[in-house]
Short mmCIF file of C-alpha atoms in Angstrom, two decimals:
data_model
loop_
_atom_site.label_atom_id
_atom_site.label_comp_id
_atom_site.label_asym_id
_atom_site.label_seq_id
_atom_site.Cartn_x
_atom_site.Cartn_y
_atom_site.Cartn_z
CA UNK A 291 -10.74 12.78 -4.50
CA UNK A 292 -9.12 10.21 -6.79
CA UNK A 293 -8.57 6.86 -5.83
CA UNK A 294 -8.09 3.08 -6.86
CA UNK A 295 -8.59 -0.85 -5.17
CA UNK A 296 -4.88 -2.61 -4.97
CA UNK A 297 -2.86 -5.19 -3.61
CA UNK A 298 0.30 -4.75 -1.13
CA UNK A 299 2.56 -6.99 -3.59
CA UNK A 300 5.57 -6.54 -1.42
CA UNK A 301 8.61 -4.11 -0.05
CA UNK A 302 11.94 -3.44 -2.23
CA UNK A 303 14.44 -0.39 -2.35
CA UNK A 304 15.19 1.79 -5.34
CA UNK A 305 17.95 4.27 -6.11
CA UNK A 306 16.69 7.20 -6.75
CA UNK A 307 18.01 10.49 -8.79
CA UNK A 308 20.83 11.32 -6.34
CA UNK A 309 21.46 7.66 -6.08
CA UNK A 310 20.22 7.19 -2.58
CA UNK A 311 18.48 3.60 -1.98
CA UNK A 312 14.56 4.26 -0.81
CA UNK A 313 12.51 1.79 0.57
CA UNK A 314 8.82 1.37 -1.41
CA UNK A 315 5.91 -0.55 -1.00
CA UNK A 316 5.06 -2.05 -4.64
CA UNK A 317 1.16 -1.72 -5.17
CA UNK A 318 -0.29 -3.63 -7.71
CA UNK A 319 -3.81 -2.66 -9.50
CA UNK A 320 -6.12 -4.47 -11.60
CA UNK A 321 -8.82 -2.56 -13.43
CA UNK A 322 -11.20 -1.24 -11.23
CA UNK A 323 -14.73 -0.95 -12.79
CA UNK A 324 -17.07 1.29 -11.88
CA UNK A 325 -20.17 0.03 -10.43
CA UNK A 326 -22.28 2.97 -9.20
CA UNK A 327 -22.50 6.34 -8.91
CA UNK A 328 -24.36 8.13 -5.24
CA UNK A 329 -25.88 10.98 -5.87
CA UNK A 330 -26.86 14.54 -3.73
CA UNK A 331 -30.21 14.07 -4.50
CA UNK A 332 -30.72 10.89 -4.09
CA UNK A 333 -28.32 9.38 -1.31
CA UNK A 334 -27.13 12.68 0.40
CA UNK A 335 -23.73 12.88 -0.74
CA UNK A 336 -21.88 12.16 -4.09
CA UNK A 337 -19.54 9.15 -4.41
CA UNK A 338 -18.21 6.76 -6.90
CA UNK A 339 -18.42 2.84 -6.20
CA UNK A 340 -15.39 0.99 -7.61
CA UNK A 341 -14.64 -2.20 -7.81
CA UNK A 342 -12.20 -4.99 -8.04
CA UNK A 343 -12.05 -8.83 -8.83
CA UNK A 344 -14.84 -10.51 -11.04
CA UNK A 345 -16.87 -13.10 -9.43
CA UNK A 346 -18.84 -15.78 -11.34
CA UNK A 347 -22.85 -14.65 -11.07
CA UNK A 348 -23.80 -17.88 -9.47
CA UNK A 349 -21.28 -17.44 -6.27
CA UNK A 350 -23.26 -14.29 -5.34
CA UNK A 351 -26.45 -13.96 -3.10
CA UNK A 352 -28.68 -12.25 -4.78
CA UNK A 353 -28.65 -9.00 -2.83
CA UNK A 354 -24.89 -8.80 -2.90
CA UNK A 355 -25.62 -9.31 -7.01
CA UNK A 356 -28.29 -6.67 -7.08
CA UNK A 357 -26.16 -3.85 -6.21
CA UNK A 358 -24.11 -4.30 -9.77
CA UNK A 359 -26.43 -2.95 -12.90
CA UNK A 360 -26.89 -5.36 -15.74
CA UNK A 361 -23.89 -5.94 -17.51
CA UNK A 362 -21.39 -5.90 -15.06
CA UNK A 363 -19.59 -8.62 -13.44
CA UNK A 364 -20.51 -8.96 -9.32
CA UNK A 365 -16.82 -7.88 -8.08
CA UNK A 366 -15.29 -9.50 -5.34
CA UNK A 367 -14.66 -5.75 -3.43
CA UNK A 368 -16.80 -2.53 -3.09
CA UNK A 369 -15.62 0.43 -1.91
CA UNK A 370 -17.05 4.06 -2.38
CA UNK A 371 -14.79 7.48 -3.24
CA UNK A 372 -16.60 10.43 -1.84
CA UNK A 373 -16.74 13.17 -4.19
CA UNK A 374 -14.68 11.71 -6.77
CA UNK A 375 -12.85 14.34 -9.16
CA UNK A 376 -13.59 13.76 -12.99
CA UNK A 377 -15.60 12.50 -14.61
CA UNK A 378 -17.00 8.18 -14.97
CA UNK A 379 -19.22 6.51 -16.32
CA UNK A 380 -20.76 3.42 -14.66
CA UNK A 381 -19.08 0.07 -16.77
CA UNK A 382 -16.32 2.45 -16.90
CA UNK A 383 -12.40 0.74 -16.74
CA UNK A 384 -10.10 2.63 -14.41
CA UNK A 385 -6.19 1.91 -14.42
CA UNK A 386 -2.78 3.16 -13.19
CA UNK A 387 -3.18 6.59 -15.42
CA UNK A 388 -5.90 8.29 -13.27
CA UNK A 389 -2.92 8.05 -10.88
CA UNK A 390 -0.64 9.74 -13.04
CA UNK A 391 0.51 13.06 -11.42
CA UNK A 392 0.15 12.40 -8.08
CA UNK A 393 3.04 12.99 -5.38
CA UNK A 394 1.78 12.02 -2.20
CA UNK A 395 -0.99 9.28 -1.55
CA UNK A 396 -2.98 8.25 1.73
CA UNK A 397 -3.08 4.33 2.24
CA UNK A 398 -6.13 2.53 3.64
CA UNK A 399 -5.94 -1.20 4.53
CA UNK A 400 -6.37 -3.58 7.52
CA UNK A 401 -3.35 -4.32 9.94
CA UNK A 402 -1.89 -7.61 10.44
CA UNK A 403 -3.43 -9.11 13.44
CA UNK A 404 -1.39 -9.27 16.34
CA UNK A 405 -3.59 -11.45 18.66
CA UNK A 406 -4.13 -10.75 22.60
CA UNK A 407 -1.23 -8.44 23.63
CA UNK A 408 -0.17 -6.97 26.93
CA UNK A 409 0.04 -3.15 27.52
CA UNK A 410 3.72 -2.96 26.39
CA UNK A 411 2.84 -3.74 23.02
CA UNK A 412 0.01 -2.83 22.56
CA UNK A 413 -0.06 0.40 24.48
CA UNK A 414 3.67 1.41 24.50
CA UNK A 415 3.81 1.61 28.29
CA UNK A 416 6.99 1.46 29.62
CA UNK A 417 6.91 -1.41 31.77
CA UNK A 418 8.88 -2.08 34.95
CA UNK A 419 12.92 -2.53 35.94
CA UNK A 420 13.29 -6.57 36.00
CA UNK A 421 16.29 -6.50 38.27
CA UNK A 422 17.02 -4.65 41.66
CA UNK A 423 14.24 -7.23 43.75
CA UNK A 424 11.67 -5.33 41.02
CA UNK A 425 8.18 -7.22 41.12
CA UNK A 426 6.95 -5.22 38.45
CA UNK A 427 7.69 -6.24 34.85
CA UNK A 428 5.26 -5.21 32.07
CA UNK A 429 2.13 -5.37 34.40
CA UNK A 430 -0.59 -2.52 33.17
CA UNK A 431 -0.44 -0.83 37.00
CA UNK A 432 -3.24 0.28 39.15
CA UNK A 433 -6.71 0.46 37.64
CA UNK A 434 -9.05 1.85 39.89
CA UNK A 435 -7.79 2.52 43.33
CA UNK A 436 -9.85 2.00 46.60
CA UNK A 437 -11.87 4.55 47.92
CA UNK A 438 -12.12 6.54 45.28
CA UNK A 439 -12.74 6.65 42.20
CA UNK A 440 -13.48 3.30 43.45
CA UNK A 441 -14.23 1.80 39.71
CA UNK A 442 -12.12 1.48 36.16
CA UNK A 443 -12.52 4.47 34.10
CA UNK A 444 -13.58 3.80 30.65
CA UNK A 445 -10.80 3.77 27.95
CA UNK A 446 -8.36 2.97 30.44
CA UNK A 447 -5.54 1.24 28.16
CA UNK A 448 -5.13 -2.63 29.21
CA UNK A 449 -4.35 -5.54 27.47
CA UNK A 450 -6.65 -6.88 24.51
CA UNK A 451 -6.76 -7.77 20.50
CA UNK A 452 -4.28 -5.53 18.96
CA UNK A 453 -3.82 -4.98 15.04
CA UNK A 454 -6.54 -6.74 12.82
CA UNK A 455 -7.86 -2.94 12.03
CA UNK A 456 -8.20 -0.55 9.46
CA UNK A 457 -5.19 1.62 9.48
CA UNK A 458 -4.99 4.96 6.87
CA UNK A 459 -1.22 5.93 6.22
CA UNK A 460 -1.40 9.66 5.21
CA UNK A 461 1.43 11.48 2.98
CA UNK A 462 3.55 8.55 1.52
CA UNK A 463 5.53 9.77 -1.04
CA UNK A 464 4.80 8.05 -4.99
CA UNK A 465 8.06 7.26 -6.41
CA UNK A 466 7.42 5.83 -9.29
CA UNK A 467 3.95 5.41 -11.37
CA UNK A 468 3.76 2.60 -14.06
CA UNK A 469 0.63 2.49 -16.30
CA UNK A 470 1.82 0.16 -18.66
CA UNK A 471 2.67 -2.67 -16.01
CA UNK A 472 0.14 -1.47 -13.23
CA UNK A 473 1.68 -0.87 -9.99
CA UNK A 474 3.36 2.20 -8.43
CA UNK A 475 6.06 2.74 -5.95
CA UNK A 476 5.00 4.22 -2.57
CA UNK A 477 8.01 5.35 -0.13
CA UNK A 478 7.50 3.33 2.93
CA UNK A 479 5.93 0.69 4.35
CA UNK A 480 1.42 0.17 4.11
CA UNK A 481 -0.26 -1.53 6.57
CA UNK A 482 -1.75 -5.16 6.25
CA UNK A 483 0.50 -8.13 4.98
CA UNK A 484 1.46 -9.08 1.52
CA UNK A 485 -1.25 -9.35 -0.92
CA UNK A 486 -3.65 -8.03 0.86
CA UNK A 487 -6.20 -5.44 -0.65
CA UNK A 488 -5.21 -1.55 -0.34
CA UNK A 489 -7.39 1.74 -0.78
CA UNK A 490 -4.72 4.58 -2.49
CA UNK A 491 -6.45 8.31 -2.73
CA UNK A 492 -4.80 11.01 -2.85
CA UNK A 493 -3.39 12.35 -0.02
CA UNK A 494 -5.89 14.88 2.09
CA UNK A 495 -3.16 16.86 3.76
CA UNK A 496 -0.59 17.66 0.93
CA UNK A 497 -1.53 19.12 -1.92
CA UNK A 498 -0.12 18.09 -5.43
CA UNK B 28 10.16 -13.24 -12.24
CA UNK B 29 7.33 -11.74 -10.24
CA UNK B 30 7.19 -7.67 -10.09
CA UNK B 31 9.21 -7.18 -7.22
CA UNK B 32 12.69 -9.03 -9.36
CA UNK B 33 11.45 -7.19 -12.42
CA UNK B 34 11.58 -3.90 -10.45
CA UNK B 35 14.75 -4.69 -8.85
CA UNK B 36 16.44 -6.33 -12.19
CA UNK B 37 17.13 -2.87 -14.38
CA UNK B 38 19.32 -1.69 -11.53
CA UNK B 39 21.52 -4.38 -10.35
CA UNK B 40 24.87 -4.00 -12.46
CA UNK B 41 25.60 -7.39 -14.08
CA UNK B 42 28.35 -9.43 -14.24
CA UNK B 43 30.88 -10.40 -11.63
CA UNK B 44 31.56 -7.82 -8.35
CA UNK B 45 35.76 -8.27 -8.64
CA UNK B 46 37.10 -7.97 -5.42
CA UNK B 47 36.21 -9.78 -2.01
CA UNK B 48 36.51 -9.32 1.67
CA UNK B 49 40.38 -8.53 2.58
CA UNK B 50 40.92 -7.04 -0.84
CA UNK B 51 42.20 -3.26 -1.03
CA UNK B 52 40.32 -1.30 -3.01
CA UNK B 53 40.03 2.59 -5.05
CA UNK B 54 36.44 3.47 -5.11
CA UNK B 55 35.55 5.46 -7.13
CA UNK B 56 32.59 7.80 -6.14
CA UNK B 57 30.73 10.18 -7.89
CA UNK B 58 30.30 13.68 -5.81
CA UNK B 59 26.99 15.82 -6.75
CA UNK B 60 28.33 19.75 -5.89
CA UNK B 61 25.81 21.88 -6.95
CA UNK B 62 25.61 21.38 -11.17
CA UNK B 63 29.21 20.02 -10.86
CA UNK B 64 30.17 16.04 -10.56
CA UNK B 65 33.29 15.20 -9.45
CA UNK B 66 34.73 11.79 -8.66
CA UNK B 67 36.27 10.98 -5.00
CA UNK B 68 38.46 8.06 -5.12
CA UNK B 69 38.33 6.24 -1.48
CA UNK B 70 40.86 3.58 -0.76
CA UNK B 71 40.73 0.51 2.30
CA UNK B 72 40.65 -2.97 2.84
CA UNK B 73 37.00 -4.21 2.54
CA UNK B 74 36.59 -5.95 5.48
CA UNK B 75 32.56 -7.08 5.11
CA UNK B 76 29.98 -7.38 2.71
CA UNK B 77 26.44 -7.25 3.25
CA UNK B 78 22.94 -8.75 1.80
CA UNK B 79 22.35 -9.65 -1.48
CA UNK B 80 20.40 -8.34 -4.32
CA UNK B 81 19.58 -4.81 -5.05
CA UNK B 82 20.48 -4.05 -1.29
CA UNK B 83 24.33 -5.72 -1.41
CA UNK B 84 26.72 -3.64 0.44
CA UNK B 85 30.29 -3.60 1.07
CA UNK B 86 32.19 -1.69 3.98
CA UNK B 87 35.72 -0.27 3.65
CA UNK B 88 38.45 0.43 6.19
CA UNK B 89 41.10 2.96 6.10
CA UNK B 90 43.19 4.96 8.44
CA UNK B 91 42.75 8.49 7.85
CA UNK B 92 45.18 10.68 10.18
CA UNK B 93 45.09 8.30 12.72
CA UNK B 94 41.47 7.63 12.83
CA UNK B 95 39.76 4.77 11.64
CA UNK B 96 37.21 5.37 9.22
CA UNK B 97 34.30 3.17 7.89
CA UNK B 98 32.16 3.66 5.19
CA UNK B 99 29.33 1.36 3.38
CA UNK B 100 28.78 1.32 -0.12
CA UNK B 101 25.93 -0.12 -1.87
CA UNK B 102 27.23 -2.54 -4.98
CA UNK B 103 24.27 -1.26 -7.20
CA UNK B 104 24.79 2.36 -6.49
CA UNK B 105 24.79 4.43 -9.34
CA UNK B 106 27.44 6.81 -8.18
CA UNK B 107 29.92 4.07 -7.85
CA UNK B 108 31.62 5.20 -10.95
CA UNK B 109 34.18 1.24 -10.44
CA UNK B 110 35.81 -0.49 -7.74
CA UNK B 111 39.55 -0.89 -8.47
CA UNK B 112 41.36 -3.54 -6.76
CA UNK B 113 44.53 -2.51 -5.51
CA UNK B 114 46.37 -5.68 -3.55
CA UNK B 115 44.33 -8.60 -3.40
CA UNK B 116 44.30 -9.99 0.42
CA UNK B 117 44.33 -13.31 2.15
CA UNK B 118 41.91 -13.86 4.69
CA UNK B 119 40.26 -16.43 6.30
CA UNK B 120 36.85 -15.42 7.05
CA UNK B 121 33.89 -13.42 5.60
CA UNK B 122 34.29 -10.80 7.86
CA UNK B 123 37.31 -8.80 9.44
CA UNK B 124 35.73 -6.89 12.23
CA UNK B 125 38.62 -8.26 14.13
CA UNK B 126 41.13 -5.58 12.37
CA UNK B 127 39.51 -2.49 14.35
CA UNK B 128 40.80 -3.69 17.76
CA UNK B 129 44.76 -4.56 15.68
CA UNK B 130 46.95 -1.90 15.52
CA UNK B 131 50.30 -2.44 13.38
CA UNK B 132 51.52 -5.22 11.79
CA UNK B 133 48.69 -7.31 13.30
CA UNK B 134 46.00 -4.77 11.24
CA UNK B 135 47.41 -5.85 8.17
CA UNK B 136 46.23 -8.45 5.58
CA UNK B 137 48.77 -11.00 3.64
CA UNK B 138 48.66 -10.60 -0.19
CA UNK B 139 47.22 -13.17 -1.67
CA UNK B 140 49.23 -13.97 -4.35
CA UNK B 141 48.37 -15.74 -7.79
CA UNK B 142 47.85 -19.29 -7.52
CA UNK B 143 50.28 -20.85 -10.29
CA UNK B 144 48.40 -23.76 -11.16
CA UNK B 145 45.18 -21.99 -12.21
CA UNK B 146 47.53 -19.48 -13.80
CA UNK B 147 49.01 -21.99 -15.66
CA UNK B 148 45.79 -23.89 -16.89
CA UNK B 149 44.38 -20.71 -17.84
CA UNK B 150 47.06 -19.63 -19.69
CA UNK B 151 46.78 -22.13 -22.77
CA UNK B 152 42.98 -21.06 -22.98
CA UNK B 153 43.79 -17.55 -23.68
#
């Protein structure tokens, strides 16, 4: 697996070869340092912990701190890459270029909160006719009946908190890959709103 | 500029667009067959245009054996080899939807013709 911390910096379009306009998701990356490495024999499974955005020493509890090895800034985001392909050092830099010859990309991040929202929403139920002397509109429907089953099953799908979660996007295309500026192009849209931080690995499904 | 104008910059084509809404216009438009380009020149009256920035579009309007045919071009496209204005029209609004429901005389759009006085205080510039 490779894989870097970014930022959603926006949505644009972009001709491409046979001047058709794409829409991409820019996603901007600053150096991600690496901060650990798991290992088999130690923690069960091998991993690489990455991260993103120094933080002054004194704005960090101390067992937050004590997971970054002396001499390297206390990052604002952790995240670990499970078996992580090639080889890092911890203190080590990564930009843009481990990237670099990648042609589809999975997209972790957290989905814009869309507060309390009915079934049609949320859900995708249909909903009801509103004309025609129809009392039923977007209503969720019958539960759990009388005699029997005579409760709510669980998982029935009602009304609640919708969005606010992590969300993976698998297969988005990489249009473009800029080392010298640090971003790349994705085709299509990434969960979470603008600026908001973004795990890109590889993609798990489509091979390179 | 943040990244998102930088991105966008390299591919909008500079300078002035040349024709407006009502204009009748040659586009010219580059055709991928196979290893071959060839360029299709497609003439109408541009009766909208769309958006701005790297996604500003323009529709054209012709009649093409009988039928009424639409098509949207984006300004930036690469393919769009130019845009030659053919009669310059005079129209009153920003968008002539209102010519798809006109048939004859009352589908067609006045010339605009020169206007003499900026003709005339041009002319000692050049």
């Amino acid at each position: 697996m490779i894989g870097l911390i970014g930022k959603k910096t926006g949505m644009t379009q972009v001709f491409d070869d046979t001047g058709r306009l794409i829409p991409v998701t820019v996603i901007e990356f600053a150096p991600n340092v690496v901060v650990g490495k798991k290992t088999a024999e130690k923690d069960g499974y091998d991993a690489v912990v990455l991260g993103v955005y120094d933080k002054k020493k004194t704005r960090v509890t101390k067992p937050y701190g004590g997971q970054f090895p002396e001499g390297i800034n206390p990052t604002r985001i952790l995240r670990e890459l499970r078996d992580y392909e090639g080889e890092v050092a911890v203190g080590d830099k990564l930009g843009v270029a481990t990237l670099e010859g990648l042609r589809f990309v999975d997209v972790a991040a957290t989905s814009k909160g869309k507060g309390f929202q009915g079934v049609v929403k949320r859900w995708k139920f249909g909903g009801g006719r509103n004309t025609h002397g129809s009392k039923f509109h977007r209503e969720p429907g019958s539960t759990g009946q009388s005699t029997w089953p005579h409760k709510t099953f669980k998982n029935v799908k009602l009304p609640g908190r919708m969005g606010g979660e992590r969300v993976t996007i698998q297969n988005l295309k990489v249009v473009r890959i800029d080392a010298e500026a640090g971003f790349i192009l994705v085709r299509g849209a990434v969960p979470g709103p603008r600026t908001c931080d973004v795990l890109v690995r590889d993609a798990v499904k489509k091979t390179k | 500029m943040n990244l998102i104008q930088k991105i966008q910059a390299p591919q909008i084509k500079a300078g002035p667009l040349g024709f407006k809404v009502g204009d009748t216009v040659k586009v010219h438009f580059k055709i991928v067959e196979g290893k071959t380009e060839r360029i299709q020149i497609y003439e109408g009256l541009v009766i909208a245009m769309k958006n701005a920035g790297i996604g500003h579009s323009f529709m054209v309007r012709k009649i093409s054996y009988g039928v009424g045919v639409e098509r949207v071009f984006p300004v930036n496209s690469p393919r769009i080899e130019k845009v030659e204005v053919v009669r310059a029209g005079k129209v009153r609004r920003a968008k002539l939807y209102y010519i798809r429901s006109k048939v004859g005389k009352k589908s067609k759009v006045k010339v605009l013709l020169p206007n003499r006085k900026e003709e005339a205080a041009q002319a000692p510039k050049a």
